[in-house]
Coordinates of C-alpha atoms and ligand atoms in Angstrom, one line a residue:
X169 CA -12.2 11.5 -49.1
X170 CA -11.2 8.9 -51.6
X171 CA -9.3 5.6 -50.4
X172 CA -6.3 7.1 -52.5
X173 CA -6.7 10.8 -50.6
X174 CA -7.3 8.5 -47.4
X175 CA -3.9 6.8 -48.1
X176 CA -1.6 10.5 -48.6
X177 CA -3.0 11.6 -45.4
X178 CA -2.7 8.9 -43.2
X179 CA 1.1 8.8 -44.6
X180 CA 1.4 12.3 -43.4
X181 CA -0.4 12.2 -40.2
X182 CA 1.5 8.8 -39.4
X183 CA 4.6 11.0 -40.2
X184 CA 3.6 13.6 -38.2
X185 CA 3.0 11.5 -35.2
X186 CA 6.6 10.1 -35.7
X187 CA 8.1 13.6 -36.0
X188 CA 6.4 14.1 -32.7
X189 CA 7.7 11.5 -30.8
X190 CA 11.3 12.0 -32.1
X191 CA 11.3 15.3 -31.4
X192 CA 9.3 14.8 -28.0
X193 CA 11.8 16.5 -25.6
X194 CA 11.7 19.4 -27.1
X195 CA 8.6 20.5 -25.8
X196 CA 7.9 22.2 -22.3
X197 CA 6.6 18.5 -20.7
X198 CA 3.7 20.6 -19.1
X199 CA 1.7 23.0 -21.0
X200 CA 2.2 26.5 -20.6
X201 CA -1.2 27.7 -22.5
X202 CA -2.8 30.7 -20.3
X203 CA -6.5 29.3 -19.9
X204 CA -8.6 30.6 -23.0
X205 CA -5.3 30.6 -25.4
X206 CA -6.2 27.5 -27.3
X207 CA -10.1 28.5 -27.7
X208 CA -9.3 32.4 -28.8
X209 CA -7.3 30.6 -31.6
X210 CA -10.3 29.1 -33.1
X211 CA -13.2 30.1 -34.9
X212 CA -16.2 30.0 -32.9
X213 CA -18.2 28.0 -35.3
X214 CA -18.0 24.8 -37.5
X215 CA -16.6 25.4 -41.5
X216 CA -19.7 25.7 -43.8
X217 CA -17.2 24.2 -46.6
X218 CA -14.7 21.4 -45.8
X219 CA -11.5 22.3 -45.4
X220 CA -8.0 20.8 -47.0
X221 CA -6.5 18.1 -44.8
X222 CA -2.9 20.2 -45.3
X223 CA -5.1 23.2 -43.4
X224 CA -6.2 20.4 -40.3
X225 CA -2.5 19.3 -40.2
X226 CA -1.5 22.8 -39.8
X227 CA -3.5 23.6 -37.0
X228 CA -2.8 20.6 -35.2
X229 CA 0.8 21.9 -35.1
X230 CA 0.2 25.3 -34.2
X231 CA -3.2 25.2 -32.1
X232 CA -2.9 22.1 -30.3
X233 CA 0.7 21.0 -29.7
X234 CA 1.1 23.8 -27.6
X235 CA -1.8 23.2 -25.5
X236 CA -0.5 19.5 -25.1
X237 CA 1.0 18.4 -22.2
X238 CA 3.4 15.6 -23.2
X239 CA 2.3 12.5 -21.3
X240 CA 5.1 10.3 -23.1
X241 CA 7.6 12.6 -22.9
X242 CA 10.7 11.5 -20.6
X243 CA 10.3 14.0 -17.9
X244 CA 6.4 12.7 -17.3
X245 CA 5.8 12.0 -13.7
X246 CA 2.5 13.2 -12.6
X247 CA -0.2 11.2 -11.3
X248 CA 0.2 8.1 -12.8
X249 CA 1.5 7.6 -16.0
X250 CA -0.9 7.1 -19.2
X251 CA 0.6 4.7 -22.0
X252 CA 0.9 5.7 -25.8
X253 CA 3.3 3.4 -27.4
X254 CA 3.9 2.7 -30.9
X255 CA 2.0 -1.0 -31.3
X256 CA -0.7 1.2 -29.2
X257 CA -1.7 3.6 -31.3
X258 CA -1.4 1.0 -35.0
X259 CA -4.4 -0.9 -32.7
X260 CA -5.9 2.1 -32.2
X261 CA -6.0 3.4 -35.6
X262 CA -7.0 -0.8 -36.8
X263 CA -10.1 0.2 -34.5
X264 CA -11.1 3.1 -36.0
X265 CA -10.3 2.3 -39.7
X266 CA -13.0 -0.6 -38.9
X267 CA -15.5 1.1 -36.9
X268 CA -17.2 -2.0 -35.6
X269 CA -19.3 -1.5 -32.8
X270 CA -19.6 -4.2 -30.6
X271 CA -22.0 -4.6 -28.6
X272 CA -23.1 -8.1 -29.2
X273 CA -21.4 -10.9 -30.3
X274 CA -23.4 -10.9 -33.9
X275 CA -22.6 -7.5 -34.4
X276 CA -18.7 -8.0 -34.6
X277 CA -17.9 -11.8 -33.6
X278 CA -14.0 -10.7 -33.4
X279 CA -14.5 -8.1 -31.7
X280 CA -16.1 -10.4 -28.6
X281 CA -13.8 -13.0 -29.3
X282 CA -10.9 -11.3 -29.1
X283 CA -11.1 -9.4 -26.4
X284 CA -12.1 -12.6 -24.1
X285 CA -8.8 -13.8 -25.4
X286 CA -6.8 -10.7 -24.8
X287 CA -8.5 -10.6 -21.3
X288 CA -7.4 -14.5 -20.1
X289 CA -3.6 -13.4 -22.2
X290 CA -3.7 -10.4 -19.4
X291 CA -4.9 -12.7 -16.8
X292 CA -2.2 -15.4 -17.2
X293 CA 0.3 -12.7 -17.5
X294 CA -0.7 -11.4 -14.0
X295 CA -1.1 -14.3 -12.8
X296 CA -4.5 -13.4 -11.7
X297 CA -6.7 -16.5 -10.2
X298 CA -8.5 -19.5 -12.1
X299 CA -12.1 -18.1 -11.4
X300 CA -11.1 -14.5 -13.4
X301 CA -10.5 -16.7 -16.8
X302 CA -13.4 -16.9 -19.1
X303 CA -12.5 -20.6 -19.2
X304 CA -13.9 -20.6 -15.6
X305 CA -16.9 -19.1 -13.5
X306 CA -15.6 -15.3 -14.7
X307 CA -14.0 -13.5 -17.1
X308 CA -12.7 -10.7 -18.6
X309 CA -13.8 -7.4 -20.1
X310 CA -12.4 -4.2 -21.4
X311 CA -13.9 -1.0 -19.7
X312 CA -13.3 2.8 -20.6
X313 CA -11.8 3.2 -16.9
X314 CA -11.0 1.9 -13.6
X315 CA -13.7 4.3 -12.7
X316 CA -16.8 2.4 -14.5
X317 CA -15.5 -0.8 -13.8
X318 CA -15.8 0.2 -9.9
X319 CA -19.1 1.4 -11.0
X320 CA -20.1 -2.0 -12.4
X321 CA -18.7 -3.8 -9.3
X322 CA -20.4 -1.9 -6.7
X323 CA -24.0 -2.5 -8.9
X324 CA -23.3 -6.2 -8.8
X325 CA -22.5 -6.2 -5.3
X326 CA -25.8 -4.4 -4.2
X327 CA -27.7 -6.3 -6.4
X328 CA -26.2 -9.9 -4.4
X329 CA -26.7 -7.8 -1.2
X330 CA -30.2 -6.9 -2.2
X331 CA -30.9 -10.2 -4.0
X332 CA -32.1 -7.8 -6.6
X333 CA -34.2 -6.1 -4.9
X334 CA -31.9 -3.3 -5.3
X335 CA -32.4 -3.1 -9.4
X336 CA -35.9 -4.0 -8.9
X337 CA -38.0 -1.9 -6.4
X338 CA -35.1 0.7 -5.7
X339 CA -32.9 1.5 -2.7
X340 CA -35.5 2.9 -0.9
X341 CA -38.0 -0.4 -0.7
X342 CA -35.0 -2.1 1.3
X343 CA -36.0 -1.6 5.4
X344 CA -32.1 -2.2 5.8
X345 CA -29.4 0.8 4.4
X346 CA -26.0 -0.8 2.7
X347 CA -22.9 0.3 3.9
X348 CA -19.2 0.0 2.5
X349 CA -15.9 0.0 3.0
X350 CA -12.7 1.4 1.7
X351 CA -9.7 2.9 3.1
X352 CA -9.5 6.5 4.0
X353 CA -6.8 6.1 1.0
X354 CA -9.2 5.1 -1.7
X355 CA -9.5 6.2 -4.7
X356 CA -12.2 9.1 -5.6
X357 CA -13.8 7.1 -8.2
X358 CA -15.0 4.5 -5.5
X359 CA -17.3 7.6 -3.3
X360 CA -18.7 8.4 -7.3
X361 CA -19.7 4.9 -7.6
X362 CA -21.2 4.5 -4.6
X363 CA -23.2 8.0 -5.4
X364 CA -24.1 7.0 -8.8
X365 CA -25.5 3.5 -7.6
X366 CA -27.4 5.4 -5.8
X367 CA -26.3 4.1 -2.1
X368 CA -25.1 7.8 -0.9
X369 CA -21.4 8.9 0.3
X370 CA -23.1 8.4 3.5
X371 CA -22.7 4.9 3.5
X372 CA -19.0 5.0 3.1
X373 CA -16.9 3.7 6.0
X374 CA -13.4 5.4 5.5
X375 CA -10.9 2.6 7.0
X376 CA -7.8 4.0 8.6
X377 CA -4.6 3.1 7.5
X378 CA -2.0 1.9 9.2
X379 CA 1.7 3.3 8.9
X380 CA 2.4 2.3 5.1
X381 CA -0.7 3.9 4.4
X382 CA -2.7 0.5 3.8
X383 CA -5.9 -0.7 5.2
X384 CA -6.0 -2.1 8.6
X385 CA -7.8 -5.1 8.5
X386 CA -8.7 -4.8 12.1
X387 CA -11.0 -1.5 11.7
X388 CA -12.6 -3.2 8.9
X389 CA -13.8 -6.2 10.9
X390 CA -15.0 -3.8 13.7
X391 CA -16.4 -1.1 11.4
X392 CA -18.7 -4.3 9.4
X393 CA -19.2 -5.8 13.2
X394 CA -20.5 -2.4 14.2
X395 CA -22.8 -2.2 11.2
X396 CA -24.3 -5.7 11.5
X397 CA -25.0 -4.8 14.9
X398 CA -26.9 -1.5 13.8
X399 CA -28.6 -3.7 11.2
X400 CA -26.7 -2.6 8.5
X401 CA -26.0 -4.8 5.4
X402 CA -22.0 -4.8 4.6
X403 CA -22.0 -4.8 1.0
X404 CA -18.6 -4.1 -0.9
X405 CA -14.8 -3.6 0.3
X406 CA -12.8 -1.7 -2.0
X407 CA -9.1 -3.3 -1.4
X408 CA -6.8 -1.0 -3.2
X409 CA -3.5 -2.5 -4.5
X410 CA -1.6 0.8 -5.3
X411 CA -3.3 3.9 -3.9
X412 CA -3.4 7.2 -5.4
X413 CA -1.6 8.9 -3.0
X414 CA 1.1 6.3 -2.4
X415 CA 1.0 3.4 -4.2
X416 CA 0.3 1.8 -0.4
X417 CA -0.9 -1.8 -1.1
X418 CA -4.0 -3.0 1.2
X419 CA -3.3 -6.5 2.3
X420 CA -6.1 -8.4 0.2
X421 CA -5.7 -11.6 1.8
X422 CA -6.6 -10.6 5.3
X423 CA -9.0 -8.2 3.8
X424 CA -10.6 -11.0 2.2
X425 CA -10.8 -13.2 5.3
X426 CA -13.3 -10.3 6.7
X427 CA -15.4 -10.6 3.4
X428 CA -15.4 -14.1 3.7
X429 CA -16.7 -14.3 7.3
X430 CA -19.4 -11.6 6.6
X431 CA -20.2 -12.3 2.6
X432 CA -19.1 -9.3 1.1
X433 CA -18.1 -8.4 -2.2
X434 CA -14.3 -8.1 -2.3
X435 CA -13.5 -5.8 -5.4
X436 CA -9.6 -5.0 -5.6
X437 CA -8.9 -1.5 -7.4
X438 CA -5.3 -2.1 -8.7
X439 CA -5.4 0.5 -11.2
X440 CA -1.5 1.5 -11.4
X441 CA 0.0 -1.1 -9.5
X442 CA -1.6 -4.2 -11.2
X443 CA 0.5 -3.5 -13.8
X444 CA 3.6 -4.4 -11.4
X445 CA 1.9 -7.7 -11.4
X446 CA 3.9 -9.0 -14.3
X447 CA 6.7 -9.5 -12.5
X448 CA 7.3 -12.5 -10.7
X449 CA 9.1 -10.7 -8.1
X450 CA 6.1 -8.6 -7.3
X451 CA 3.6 -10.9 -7.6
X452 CA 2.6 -10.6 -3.7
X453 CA 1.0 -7.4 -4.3
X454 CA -1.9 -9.4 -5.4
X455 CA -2.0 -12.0 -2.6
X456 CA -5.2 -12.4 -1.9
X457 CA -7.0 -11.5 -4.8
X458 CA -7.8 -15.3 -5.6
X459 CA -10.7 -14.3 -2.9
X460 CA -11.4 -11.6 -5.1
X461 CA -15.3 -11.4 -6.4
X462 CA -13.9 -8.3 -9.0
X463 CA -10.0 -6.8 -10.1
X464 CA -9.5 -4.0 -11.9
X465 CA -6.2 -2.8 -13.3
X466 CA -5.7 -0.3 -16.6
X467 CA -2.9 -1.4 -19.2
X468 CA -3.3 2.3 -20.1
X469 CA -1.5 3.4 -17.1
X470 CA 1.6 1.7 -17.0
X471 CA 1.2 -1.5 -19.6
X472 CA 1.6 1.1 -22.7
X473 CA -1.7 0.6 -23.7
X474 CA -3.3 4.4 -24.9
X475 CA -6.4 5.7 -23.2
X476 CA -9.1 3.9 -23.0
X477 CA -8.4 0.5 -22.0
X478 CA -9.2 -1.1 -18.6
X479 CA -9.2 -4.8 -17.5
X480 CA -11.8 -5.6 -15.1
X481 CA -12.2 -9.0 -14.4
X482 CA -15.3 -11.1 -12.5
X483 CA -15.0 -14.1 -10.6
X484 CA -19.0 -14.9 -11.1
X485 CA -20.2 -13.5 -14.7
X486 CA -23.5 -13.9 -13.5
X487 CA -23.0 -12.2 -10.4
X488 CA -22.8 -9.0 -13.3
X489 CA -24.6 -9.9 -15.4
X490 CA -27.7 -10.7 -13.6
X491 CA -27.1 -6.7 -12.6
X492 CA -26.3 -5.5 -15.7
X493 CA -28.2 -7.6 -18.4
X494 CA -31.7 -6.1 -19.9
X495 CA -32.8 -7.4 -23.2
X496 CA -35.4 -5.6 -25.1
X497 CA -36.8 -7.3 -28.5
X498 CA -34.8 -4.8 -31.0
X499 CA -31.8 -6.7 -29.4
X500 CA -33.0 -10.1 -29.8
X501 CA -31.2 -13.0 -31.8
X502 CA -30.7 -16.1 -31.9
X503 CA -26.5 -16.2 -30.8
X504 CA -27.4 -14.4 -27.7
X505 CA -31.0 -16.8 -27.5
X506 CA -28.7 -19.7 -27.5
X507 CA -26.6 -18.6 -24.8
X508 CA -23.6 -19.9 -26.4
X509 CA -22.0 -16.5 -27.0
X510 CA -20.5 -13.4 -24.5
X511 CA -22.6 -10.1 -25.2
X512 CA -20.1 -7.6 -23.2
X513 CA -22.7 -5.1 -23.5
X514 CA -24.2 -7.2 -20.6
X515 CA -20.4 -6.5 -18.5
X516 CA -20.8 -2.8 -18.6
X517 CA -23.4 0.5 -18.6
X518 CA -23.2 2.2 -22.2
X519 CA -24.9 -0.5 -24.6
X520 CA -22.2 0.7 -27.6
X521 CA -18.7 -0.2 -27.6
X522 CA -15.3 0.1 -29.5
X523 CA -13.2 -2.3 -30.4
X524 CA -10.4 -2.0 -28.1
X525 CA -9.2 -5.5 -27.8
X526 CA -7.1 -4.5 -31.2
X527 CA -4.7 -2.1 -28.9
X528 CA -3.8 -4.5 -26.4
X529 CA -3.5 -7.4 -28.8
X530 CA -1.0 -5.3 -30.8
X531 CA 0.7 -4.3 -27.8
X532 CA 0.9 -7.5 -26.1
X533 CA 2.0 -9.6 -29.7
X534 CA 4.6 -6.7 -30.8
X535 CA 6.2 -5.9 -27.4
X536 CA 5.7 -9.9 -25.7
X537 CA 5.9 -10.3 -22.1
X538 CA 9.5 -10.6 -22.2
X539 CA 10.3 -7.0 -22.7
X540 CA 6.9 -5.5 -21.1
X541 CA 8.7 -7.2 -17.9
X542 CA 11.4 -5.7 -18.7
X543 CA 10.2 -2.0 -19.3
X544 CA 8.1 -2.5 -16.3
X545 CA 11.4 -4.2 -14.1
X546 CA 13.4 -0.7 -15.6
X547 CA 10.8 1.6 -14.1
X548 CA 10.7 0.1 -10.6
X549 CA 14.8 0.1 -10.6
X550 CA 14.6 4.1 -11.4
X551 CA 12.0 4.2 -8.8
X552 CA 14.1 3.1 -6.0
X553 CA 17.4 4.9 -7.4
X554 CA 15.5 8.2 -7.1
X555 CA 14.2 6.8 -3.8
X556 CA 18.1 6.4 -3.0
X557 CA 19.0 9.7 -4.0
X558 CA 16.5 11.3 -1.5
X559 CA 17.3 9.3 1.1
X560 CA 21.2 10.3 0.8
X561 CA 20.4 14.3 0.7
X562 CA 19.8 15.6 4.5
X563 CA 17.5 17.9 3.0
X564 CA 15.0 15.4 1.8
X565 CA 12.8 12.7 3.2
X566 CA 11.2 9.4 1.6
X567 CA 7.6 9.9 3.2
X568 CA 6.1 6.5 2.1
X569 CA 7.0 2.9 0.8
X570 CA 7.6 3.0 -2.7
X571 CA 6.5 -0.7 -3.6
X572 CA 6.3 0.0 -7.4
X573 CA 7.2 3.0 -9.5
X574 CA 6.4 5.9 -7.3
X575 CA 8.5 8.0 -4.8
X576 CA 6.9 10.0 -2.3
X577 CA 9.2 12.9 -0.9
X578 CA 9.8 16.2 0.6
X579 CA 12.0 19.1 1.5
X580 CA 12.1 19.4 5.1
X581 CA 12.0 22.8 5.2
X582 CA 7.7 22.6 4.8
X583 CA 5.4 23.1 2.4
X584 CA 6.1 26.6 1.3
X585 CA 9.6 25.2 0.2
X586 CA 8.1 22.5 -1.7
X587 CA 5.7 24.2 -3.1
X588 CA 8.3 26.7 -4.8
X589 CA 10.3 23.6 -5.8
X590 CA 7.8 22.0 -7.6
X591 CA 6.2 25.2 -9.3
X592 CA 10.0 25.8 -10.7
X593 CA 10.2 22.3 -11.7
X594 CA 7.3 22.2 -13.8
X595 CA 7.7 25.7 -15.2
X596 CA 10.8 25.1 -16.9
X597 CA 8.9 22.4 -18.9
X598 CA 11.8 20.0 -18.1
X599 CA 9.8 17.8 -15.9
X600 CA 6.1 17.3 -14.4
X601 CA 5.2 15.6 -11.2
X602 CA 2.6 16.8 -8.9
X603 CA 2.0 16.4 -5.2
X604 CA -0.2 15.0 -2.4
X605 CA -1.1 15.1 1.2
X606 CA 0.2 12.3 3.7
X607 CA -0.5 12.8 7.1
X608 CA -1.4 16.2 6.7
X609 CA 2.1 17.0 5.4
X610 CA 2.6 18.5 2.0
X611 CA 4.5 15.6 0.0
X612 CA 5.9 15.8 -3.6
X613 CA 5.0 13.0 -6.0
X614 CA 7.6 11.4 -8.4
X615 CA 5.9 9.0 -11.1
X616 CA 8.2 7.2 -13.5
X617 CA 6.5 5.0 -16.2
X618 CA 6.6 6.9 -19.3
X619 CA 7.9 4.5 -22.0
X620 CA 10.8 6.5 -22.9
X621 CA 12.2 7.7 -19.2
X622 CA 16.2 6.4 -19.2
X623 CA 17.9 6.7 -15.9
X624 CA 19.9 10.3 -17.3
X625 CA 15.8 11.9 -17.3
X626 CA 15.7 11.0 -14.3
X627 CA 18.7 12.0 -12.7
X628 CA 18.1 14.8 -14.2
X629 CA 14.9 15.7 -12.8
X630 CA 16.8 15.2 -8.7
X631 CA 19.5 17.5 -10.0
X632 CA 16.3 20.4 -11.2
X633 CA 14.7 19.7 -8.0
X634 CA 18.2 20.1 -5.6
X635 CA 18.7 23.2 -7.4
X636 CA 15.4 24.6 -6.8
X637 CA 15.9 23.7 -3.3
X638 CA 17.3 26.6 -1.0
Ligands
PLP742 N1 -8.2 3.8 -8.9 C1 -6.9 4.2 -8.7 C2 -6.1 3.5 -7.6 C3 -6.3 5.2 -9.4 O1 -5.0 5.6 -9.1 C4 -7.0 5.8 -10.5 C5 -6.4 6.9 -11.3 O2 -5.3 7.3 -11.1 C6 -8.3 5.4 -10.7 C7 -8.9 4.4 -9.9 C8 -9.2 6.0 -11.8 O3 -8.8 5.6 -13.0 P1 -9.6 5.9 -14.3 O4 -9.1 7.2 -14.8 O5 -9.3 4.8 -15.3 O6 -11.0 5.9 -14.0

């Protein structure tokens, strides 16, 4: 392709994406692709010849838009919303036009640079603590997901439990087994960590909740107390600010008291809900994490930030790097040598790594923290006026808190009833939310944090689901 041929389809694929978004609602918001309909479209091997870019286009509009669902369209709420703005995607497409790789700071100084400067923007933003600023003991870096920087968190924690004889001699040289600790609400990424660090779901102390659905910092100080006595070594607590389930919020402060008195890691997962941090008004949700060893949250939940982008911050670099950092001589040079650079490549597993910074600096210069507060503000005011609708309707229940922008809820007539409401919810490709279990009862999940929901989606969505109901 020549910069000229470049330029005509980027025009046209830019267009194409605008088209899109304009004429977003007018696509079923979940798929309705039979499995196998999008692969019997396609030839089963690669073109021998190149192919016209018109020819791509084409198929991109006939093959693959109907096998999308439409995460930013209005009527998105499933799991947790998944950003996609406009400043998003420019960043996104800056990243790929440049195709830096950087893993080093010699192999793309801006791309290092800029993303410990993004990091501390985010930081002060949520008002996250002095030791998380690269200024400080910590700092910031940009993983693919909330689900490798848990990973990363639970190999620094065994390596400080281990004193590194953990990355060293292996797991089994220790004549002590680690245990840890989340709640029974956690997320599933934290049991794949702890597998893939190689410390074995069996080490896992599920917490109970208590009526919110949060932690209960008493059966964490007993479950550790029992372990110590067993000869145990408490290693990490998973606090999670914002669970899956629920968007419960673990109390970190009183969490961290336990970690305190036993040194354990504290790592806070606030995936969704650290978003909600932005907001002065909210702020309390991450009370607590100033005791915090590791936070994670993803701006490409609900901070409009496109996948992949997720802020995990350290208190003690060291404390990761020291578990992450191996140097062999191909890598050598003198920046790294004189210690007076950051080599993220030593803040996460894969060695490679793209230059997201360029996302979240577009989307935090073109949008400012004025009107992300604002979008974010608009979401949690929908929340609760979908909350209030429930509530007013004998035939529903609220079944959980809703501290941020999701609604837990059901019919009372079981889970047969809500089963059928949600099935003809989501197959009239008007809406798309998705349920959960809380205390064993069937419960309906209602997300809102899709860019573009106004309060008439979302009214509209109650009146589907009222007349679904019997
Ligand atoms: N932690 C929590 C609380 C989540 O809700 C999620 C996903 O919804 C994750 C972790 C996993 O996020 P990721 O897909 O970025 O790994």
């Amino acid at each position: 392709m020549t910069p000229e041929e470049f330029r005509s389809a980027g025009r046209d694929l830019v267009d194409w994406i605008a088209d899109y978004w304009e004429r977003i609602e007018e696509f079923p918001v979940r798929s309705q692709v039979e499995p196998g309909w999008v692969t019997a479209q396609l030839p089963t091997r690669a073109p021998q010849e190149g192919e016209p870019f018109e020819a791509v286009l084409r198929d991109l509009t006939d093959i693959v838009l109907p096998g999308v669902t439409h995460w930013q369209a209005p009527g998105f709420h499933a799991n947790f919303n998944s950003g996609g703005s406009a400043p998003s995607v420019l960043g996104e497409l800056a990243a790929a036009g440049l195709g830096v790789q950087g893993m080093l700071w010699i192999t793309s100084p801006a791309a290092t640079e800029l993303e410990t400067v993004v990091m501390d923007w985010l930081a002060d933003l949520l008002g996250l603590p002095e030791p998380f600023f690269s200024t400080s003991t910590g700092g910031g870096v940009i993983q693919d997901s909330a689900s490798s920087a848990t990973l990363v968190a639970i190999l620094a924690a065994r390596e400080r439990a281990t004193q590194g004889r953990g990355n060293a001699d292996g797991l089994p040289s220790l004549d002590r087994p680690l245990t840890v600790y989340a709640s029974e609400h956690a997320h599933s990424s934290f049991e794949k960590g702890v597998r893939a660090a190689g410390i074995g779901s069996g080490s896992i102390r599920a917490v109970p909740v208590d009526h919110t659905f949060a932690m209960d910092p008493d059966r964490l100080r007993e479950m550790v107390e029992a372990d110590l006595a067993a000869g145990a070594v408490p290693t990490i607590v998973i606090a999670n600010v914002g669970t899956t389930s629920s968007t419960a919020i673990d109390p970190v402060a009183a969490i961290a008291d336990v970690c305190e008195e036993f040194g354990i890691w504290l790592h806070v997962d606030a995936a969704l809900a650290g978003s909600a941090a932005v907001l002065p008004e909210l702020r309390w949700i991450i009370d607590g994490a100033e005791r915090a060893d590791s936070f994670v949250m993803n701006p490409h939940k609900w901070l409009l930030v496109n996948m992949d982008c997720s802020a995990f911050w350290v208190a003690d670099k060291h404390a990761l790097t020291s578990a992450l950092s191996i140097n062999p001589e191909y890598l050598r040079q003198a920046a790294t040598e004189s210690g007076s650079v950051i080599d993220y490549r030593d803040w996460q597993l894969p060695l490679g790594r793209r230059f997201r910074a360029l996302k979240l600096w577009f989307v935090l210069r073109m949008f400012g923290a004025e009107e992300i507060r604002r979008i974010v503000r608009e979401h949690i005011r929908l929340t609760a006026l979908f909350a209030s609708w429930v509530e007013a309707d004998p035939d529903f229940e609220v079944t959980a808190p809703y501290p941020v922008n999701l609604v837990c809820f059901r019919h009372v007539g079981g889970q047969e009833i809500n089963e059928r409401i949600m099935d003809t919810v989501n197959e009239s490709g008007e809406a798309f939310f998705t349920h959960t279990v809380l205390e064993g009862e069937y419960t309906l999940r209602m997300a809102i944090g899709a860019e573009r929901t106004e309060e008439h989606h979302v009214r509209k969505v109650w009146d589907l689901i009222r007349a679904a109901a019997p």
